[in-house]
Tab-separated table of C-alpha atoms in Angstrom:
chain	number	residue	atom	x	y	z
Z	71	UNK	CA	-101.472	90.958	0.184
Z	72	UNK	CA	-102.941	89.052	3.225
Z	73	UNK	CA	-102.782	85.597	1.427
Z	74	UNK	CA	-98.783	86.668	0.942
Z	75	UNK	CA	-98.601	87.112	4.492
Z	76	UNK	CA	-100.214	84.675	4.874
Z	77	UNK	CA	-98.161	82.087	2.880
Z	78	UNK	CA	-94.678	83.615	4.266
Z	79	UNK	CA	-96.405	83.416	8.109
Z	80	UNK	CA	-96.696	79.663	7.216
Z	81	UNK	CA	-93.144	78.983	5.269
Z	82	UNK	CA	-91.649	80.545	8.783
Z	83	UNK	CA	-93.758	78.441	10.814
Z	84	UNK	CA	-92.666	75.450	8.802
Z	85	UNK	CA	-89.281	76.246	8.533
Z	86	UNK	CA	-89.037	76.519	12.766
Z	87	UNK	CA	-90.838	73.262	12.994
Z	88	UNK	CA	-87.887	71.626	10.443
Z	89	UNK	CA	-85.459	73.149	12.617
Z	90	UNK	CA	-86.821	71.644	15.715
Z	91	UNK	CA	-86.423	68.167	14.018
Z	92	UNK	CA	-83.093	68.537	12.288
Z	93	UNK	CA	-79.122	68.997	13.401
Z	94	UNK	CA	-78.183	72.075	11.802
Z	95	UNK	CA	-75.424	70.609	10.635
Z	96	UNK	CA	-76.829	67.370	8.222
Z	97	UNK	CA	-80.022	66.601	6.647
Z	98	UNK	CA	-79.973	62.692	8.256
Z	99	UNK	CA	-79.157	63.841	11.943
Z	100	UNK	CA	-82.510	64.559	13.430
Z	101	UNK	CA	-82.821	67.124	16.997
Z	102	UNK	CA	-84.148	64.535	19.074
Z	103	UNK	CA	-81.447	61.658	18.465
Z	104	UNK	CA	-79.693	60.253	20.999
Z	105	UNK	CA	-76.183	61.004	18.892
Z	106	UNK	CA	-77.099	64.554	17.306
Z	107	UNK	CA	-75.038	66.323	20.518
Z	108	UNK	CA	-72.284	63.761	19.855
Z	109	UNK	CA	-72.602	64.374	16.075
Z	110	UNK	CA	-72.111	67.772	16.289
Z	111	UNK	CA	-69.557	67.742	18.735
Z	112	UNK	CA	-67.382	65.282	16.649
Z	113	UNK	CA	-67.874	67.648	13.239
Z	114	UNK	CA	-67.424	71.342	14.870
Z	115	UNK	CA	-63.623	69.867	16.327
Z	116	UNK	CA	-63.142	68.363	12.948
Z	117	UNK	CA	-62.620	65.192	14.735
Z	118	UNK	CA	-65.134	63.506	11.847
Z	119	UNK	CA	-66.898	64.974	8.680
Z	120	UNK	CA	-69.601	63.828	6.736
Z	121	UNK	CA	-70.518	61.461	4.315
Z	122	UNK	CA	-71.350	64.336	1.941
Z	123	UNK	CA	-72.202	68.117	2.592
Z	124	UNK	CA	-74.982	67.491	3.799
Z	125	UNK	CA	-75.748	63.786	5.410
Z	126	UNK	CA	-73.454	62.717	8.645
Z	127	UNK	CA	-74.777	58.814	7.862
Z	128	UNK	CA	-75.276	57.696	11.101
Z	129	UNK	CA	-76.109	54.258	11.010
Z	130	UNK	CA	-73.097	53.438	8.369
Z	131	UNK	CA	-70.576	51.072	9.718
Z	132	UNK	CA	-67.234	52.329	11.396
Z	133	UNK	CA	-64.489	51.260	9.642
Z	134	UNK	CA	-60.428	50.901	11.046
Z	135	UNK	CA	-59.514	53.831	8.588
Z	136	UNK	CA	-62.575	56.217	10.213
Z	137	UNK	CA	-61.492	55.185	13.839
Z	138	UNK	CA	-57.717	55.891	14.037
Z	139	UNK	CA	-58.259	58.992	11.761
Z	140	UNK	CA	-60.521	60.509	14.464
Z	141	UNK	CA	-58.221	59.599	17.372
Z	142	UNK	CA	-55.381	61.354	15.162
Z	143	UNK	CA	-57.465	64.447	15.183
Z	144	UNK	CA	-58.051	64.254	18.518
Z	145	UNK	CA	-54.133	64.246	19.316
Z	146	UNK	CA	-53.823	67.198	16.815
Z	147	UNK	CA	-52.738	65.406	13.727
Z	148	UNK	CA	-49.205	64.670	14.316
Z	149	UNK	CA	-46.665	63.749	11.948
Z	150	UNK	CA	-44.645	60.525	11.889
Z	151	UNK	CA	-42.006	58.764	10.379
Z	152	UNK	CA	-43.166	55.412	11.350
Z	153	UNK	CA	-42.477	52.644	8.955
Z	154	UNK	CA	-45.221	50.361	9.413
Z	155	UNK	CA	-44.990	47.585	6.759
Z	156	UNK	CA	-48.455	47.589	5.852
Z	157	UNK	CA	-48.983	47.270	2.457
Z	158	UNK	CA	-52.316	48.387	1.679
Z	159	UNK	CA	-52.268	51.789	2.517
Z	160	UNK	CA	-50.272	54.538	0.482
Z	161	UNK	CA	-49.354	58.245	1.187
Z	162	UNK	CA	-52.165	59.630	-0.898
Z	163	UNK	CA	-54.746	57.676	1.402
Z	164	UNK	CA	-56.580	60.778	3.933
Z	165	UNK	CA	-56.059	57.824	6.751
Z	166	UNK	CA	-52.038	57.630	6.167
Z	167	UNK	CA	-50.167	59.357	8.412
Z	168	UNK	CA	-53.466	58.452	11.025
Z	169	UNK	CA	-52.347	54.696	10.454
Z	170	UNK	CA	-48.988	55.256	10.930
Z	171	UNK	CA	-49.312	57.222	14.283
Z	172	UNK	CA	-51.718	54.982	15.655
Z	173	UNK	CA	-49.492	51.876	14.852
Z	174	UNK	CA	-46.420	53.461	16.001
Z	175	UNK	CA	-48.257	54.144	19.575
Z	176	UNK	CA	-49.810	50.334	19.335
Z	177	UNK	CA	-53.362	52.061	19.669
Z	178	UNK	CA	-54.098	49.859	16.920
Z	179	UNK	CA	-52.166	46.527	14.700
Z	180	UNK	CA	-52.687	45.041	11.416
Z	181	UNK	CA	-54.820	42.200	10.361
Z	182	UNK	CA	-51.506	40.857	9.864
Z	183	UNK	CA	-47.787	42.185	9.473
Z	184	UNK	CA	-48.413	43.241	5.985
Z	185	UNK	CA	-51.903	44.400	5.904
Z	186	UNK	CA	-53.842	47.209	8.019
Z	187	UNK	CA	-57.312	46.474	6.274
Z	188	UNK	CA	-58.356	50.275	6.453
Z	189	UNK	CA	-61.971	49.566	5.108
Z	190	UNK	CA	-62.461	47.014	7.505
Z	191	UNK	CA	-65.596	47.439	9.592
Z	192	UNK	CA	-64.920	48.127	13.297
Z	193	UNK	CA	-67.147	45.278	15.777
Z	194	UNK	CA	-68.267	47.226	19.125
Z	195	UNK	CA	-65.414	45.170	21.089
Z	196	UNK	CA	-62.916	46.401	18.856
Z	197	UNK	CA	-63.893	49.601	19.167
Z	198	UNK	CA	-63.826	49.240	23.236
Z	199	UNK	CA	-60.110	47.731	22.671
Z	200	UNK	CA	-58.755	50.347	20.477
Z	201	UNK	CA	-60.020	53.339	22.519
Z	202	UNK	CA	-58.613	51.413	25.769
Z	203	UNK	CA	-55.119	51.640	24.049
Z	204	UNK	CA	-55.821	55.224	23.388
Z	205	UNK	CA	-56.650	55.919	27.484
Z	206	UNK	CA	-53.607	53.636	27.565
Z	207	UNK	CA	-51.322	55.785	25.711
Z	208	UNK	CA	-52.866	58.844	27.302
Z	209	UNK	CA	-51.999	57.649	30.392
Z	210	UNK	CA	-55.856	57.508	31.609
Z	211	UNK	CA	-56.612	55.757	34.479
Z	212	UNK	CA	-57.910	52.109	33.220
Z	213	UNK	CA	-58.065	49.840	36.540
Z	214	UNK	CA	-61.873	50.221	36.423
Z	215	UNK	CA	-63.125	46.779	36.659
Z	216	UNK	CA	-66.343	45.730	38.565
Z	217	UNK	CA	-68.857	43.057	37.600
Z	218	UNK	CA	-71.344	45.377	35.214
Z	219	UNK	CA	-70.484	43.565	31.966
Z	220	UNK	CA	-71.143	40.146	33.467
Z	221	UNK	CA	-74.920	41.074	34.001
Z	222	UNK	CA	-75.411	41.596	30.089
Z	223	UNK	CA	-77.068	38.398	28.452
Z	224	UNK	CA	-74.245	37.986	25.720
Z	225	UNK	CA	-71.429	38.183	27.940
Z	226	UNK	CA	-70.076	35.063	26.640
Z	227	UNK	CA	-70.111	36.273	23.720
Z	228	UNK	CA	-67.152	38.813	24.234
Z	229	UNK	CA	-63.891	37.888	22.572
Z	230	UNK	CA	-60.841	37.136	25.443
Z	231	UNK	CA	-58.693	40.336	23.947
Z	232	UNK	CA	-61.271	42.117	24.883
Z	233	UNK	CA	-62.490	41.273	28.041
Z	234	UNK	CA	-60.630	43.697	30.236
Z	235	UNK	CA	-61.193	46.972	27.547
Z	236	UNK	CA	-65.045	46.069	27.120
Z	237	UNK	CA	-65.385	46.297	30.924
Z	238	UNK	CA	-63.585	49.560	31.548
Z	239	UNK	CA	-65.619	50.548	28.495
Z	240	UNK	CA	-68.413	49.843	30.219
Z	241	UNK	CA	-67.906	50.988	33.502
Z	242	UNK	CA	-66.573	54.121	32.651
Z	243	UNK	CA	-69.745	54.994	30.462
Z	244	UNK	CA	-68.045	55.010	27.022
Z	245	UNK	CA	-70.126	51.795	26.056
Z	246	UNK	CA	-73.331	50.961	26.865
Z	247	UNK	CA	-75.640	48.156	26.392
Z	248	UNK	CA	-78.435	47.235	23.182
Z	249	UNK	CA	-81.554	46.293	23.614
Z	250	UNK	CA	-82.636	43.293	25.780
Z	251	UNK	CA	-79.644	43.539	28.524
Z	252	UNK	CA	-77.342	43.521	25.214
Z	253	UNK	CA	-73.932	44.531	24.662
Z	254	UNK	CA	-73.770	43.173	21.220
Z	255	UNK	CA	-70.077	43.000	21.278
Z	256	UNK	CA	-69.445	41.639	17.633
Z	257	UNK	CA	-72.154	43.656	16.123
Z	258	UNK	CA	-70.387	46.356	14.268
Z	259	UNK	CA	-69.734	50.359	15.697
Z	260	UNK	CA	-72.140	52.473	14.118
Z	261	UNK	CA	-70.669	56.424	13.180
Z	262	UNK	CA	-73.526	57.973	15.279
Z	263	UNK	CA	-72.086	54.973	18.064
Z	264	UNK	CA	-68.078	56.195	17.242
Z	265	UNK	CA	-69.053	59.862	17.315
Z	266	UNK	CA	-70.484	58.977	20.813
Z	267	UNK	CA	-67.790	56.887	22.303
């Protein structure tokens, strides 16, 4: 009887200690990560779901489909009639009608007139430019400017088109930098970095 305790004492134990490390949420989103809040934030408003039941996959790319679908959600979900042209993306896709709304409010454009590229991974300045055409569209305040993104060492690096949303990005908090005074601006938008944003 007192090795039963014993053993269940120590399952508890364990089981508090796994609890302590883990979101409650999924298996791959650890307590202490700087995303987990973010993470759970995102999934309990529906605004993104996991990989699977149980995994969030953080570190997986962003793609365009993922992006305007959570923006979409954000605004509710809202129907639209919006004939976009784009030619790889059909009715049955879960990212339709979040294409379609997005394009229609020019939060987001094609690769080209025909195509949308919805598994297309998302760079961190595209991610900046698209979310500045959401503040855009909400009517958010955008003039921020100021001279923060010029101290990061791969300034130059920064496409034009996205000069002006990278640095409101910035100096609004939304983005910050890598490691070694790093924006990383065509490295590409992590969903633990999207669920953030």
């Amino acid at each position: 009887m007192i090795t039963r305790l014993i053993f269940v004492k120590k399952a508890a134990e364990e089981k508090i200690e796994e609890e302590k490390t883990q979101s409650k949420a999924f298996s791959d989103v650890m307590r202490n990560a700087w995303y987990k809040d973010a993470v759970d934030y995102a999934s309990a408003k529906g605004l993104m779901s996991g990989i699977s039941d149980s995994e969030f996959g953080p570190a997986l790319l962003t793609n365009r489909a993922m992006l305007v679908s959570i923006l979409w959600r954000m605004e509710g979900s809202p129907v639209t009639n919006y004939a976009s042209g784009f030619t790889d993306i059909n009715g049955n896709d879960y990212y339709y009608n979040a294409v379609l709304w997005a394009a229609e409010n020019k939060i987001v454009s094609g690769v080209s007139k025909r195509s949308f590229d919805p598994a297309g991974n998302i760079t961190r300045e595209q991610l900046a430019a698209i979310l500045y055409r959401y503040a855009v569209y909400k009517g958010y305040d955008v003039s921020q400017g100021g001279m923060a993104i010029r101290e990061f060492a791969d300034y130059e690096e920064i496409s034009e088109y996205a000069l002006t949303s990278l640095a409101w990005a910035v100096n609004a908090g939304i983005v910050s930098g890598k490691g070694n005074n790093t924006l990383d601006p065509k490295g590409g938008a992590t969903r633990a970095e999207a669920a953030s944003m």
